[in-house]
mmCIF file of C-alpha atoms in Angstrom:
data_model
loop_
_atom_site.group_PDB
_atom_site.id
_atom_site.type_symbol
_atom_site.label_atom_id
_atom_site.label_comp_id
_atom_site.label_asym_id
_atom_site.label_seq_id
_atom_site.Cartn_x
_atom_site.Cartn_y
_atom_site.Cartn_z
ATOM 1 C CA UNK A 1 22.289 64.054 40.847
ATOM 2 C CA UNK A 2 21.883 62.542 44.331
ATOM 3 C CA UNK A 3 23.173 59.307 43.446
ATOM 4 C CA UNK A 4 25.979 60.739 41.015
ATOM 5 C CA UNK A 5 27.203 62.551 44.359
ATOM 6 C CA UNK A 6 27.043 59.650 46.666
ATOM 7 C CA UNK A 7 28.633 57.516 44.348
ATOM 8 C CA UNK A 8 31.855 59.708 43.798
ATOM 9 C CA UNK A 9 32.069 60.161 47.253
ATOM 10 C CA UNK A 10 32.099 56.823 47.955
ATOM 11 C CA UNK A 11 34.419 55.803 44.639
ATOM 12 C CA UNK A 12 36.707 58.820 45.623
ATOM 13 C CA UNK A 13 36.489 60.115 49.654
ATOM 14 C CA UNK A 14 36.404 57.396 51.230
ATOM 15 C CA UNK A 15 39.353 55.141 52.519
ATOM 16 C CA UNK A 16 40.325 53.318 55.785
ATOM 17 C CA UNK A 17 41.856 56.500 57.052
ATOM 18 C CA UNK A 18 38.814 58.711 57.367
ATOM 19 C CA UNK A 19 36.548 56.037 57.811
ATOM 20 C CA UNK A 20 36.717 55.540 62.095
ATOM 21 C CA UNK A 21 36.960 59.967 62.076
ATOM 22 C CA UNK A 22 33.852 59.902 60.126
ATOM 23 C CA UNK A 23 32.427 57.459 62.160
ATOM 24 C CA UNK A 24 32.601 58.941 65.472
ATOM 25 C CA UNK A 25 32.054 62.328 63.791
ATOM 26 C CA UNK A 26 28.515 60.780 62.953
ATOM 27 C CA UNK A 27 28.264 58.986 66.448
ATOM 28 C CA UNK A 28 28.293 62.678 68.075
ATOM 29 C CA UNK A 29 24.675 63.169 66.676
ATOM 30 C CA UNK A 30 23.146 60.025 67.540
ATOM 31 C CA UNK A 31 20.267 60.599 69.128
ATOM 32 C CA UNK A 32 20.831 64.467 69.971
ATOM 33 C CA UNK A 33 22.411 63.354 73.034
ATOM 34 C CA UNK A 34 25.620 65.653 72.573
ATOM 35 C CA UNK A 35 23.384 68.614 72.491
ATOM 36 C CA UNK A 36 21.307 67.691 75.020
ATOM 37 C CA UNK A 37 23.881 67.832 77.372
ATOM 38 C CA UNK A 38 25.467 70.802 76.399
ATOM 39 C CA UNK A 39 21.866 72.448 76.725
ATOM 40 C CA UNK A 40 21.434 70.810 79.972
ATOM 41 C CA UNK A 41 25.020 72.072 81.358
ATOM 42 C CA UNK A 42 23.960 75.587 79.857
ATOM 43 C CA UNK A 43 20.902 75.219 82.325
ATOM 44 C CA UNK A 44 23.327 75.103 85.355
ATOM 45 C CA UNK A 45 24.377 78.727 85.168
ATOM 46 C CA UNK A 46 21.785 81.904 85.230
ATOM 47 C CA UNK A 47 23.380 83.835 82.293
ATOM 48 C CA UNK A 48 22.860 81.004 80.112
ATOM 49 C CA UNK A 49 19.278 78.964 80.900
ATOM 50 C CA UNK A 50 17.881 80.877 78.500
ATOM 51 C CA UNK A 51 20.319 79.956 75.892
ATOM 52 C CA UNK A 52 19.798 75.727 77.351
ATOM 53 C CA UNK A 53 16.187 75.975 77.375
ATOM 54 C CA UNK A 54 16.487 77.435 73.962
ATOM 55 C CA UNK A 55 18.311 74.434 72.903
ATOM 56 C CA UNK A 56 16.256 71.703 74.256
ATOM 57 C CA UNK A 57 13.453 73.377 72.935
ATOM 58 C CA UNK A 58 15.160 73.479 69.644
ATOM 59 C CA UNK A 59 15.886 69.794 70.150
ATOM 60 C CA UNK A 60 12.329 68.977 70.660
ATOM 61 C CA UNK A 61 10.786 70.849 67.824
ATOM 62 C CA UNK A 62 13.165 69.464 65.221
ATOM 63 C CA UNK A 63 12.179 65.757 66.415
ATOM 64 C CA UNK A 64 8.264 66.763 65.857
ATOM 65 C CA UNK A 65 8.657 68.160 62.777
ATOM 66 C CA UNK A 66 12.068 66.026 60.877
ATOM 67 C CA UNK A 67 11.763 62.886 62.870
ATOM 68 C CA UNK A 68 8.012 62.520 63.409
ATOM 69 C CA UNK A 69 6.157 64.811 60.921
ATOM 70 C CA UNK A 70 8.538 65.163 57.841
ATOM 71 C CA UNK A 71 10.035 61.645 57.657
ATOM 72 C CA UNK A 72 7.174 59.565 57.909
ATOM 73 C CA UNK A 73 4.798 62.407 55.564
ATOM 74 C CA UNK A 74 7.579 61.935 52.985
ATOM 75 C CA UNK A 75 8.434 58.057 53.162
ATOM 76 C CA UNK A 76 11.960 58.290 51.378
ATOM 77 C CA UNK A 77 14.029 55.366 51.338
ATOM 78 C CA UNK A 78 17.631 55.046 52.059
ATOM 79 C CA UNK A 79 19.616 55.669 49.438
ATOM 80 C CA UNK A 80 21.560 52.557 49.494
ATOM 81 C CA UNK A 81 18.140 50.766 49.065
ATOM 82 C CA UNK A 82 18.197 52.262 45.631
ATOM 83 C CA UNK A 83 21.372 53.674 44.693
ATOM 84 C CA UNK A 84 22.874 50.334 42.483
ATOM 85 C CA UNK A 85 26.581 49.502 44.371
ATOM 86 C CA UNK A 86 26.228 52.301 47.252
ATOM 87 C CA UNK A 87 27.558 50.409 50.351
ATOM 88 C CA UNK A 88 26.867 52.041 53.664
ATOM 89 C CA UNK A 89 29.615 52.028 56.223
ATOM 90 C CA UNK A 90 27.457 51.831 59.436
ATOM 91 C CA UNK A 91 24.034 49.647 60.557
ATOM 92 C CA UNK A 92 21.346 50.066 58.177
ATOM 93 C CA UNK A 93 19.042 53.321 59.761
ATOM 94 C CA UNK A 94 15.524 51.940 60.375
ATOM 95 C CA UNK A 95 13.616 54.865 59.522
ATOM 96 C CA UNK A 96 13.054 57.058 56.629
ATOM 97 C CA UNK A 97 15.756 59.024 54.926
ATOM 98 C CA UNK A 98 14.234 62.347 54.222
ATOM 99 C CA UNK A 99 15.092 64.747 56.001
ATOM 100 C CA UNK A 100 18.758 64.265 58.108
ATOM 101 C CA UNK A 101 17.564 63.704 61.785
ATOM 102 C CA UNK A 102 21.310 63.675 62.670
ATOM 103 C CA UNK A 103 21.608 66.827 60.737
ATOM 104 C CA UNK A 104 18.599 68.731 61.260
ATOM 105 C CA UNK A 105 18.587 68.003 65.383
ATOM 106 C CA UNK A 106 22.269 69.196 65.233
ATOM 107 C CA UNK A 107 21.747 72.628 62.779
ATOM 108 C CA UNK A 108 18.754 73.226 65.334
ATOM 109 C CA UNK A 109 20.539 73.448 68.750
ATOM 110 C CA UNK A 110 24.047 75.180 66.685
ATOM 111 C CA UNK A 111 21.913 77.597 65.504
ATOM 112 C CA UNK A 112 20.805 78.641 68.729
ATOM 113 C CA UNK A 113 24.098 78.702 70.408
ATOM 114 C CA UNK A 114 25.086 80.638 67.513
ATOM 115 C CA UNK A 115 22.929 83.143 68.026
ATOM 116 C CA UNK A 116 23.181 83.459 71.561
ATOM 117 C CA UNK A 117 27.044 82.496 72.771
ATOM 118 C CA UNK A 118 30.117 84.431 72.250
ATOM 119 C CA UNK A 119 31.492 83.241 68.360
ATOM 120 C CA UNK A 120 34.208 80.880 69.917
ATOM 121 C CA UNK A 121 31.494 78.592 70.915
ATOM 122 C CA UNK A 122 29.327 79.261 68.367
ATOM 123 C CA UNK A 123 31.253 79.187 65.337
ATOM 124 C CA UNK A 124 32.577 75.588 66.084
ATOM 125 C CA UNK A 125 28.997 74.438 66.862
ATOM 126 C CA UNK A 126 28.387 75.527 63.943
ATOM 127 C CA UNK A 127 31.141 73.663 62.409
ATOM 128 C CA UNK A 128 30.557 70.017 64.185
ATOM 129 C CA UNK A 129 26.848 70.500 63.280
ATOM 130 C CA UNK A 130 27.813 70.481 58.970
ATOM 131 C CA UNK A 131 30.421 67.749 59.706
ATOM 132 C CA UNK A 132 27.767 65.650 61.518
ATOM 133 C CA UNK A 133 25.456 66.429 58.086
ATOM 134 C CA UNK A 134 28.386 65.719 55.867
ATOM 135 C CA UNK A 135 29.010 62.186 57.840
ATOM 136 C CA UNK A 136 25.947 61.407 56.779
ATOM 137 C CA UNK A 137 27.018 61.582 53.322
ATOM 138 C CA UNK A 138 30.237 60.099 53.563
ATOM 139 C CA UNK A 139 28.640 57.101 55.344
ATOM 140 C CA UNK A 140 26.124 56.418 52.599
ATOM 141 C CA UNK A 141 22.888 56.369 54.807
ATOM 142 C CA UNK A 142 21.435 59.866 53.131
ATOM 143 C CA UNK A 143 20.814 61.498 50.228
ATOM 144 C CA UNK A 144 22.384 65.221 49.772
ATOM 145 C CA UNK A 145 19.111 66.863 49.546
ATOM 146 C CA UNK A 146 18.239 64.772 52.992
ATOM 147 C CA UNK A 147 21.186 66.816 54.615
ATOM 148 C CA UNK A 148 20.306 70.158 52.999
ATOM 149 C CA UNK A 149 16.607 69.569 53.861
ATOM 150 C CA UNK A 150 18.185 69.101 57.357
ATOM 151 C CA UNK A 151 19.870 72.095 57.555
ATOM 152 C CA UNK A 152 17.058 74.705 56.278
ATOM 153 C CA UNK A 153 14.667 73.019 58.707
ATOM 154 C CA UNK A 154 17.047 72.463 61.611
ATOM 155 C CA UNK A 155 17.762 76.148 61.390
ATOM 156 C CA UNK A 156 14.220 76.722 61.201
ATOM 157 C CA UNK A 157 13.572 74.834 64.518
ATOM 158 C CA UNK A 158 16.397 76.936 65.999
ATOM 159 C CA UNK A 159 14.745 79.876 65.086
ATOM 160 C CA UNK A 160 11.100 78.784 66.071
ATOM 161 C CA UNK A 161 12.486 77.762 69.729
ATOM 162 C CA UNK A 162 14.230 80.826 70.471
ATOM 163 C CA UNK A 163 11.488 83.188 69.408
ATOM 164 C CA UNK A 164 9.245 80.842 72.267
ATOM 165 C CA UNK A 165 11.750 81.621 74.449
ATOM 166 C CA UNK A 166 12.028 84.771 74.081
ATOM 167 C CA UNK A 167 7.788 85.493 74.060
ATOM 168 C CA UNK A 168 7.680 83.598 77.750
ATOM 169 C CA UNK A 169 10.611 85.225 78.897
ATOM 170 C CA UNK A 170 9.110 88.667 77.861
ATOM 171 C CA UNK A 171 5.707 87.916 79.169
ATOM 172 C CA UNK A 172 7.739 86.732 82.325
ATOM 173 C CA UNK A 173 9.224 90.245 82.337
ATOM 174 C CA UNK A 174 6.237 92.579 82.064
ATOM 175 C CA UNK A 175 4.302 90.074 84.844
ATOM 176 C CA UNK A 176 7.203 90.738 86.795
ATOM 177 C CA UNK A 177 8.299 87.036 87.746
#
């Protein structure tokens, strides 16, 4: 079903229209470095370090567990290694397809500003995060299960890094620093 999904996507989504949006869409998770600064300018201001912190920290456990851990423990090849006629529209990834890095590094940083910001921030985080998974798609370097992998665990890391956040912070609290 994968490669039935990737294949009408390509045969019937794509054209040259979409195709630079999708692009730069996808070029807004390379590497985290979108949410990385976000988190880092949400360090700046005292009512939301905790909410930066949070999302580095989100950032960091989603690259142990997708990028080092889960990619590498489940080997999956692209799917235009295998997928007869599927064409990818960017450079050929290096790594292992399974699960979205791109995805689960942006699902893990929305989720926390989700959580924690006001829902006009959140709510379009949340948003670029599942356009950044669908670009993924769209440009033929992952399987859909790779991007819904990404999502459960991304959200997962989200969740993991704000309940350490909030166990220092509380210890901070009741030590009184």
């Amino acid at each position: 079903m994968d490669a039935e999904i990737l294949l009408i996507l390509q045969n019937t989504v794509r054209n040259p229209a979409l195709t630079p949006l999708v692009k730069g869409i996808t070029v807004l998770g390379n590497g985290a470095v979108l949410w990385v600064l976000v988190s880092i300018v949400m360090l700046v201001p005292e009512k939301t370090r905790r909410i930066g912190i949070a999302g580095i920290l989100a950032l960091l456990v989603s690259l142990l567990i997708n990028n080092i851990i889960l990619k590498n423990l489940v080997a999956r090849v692209r799917p235009y290694e295998v997928i007869e006629g599927l064409i990818p529209l960017i450079r050929r990834p290096r790594d292992y397809s399974f699960p979205s890095g791109h995805t689960a590094s942006s699902f893990a940083a929305a989720w926390v500003f989700y959580k924690n910001l006001p829902r006009g921030f959140g709510i379009p985080a949340l948003v670029l995060a599942g356009l950044i998974g669908l670009s993924r798609l769209y440009l033929g370097v992952h399987y859909p299960t790779d991007v819904l992998c990404g999502v459960v665990s991304g959200i997962g890391c989200g969740c993991i890094a704000m309940l350490m956040v909030k166990a220092v912070f509380d210890k901070r609290m009741k030590a009184g620093v």
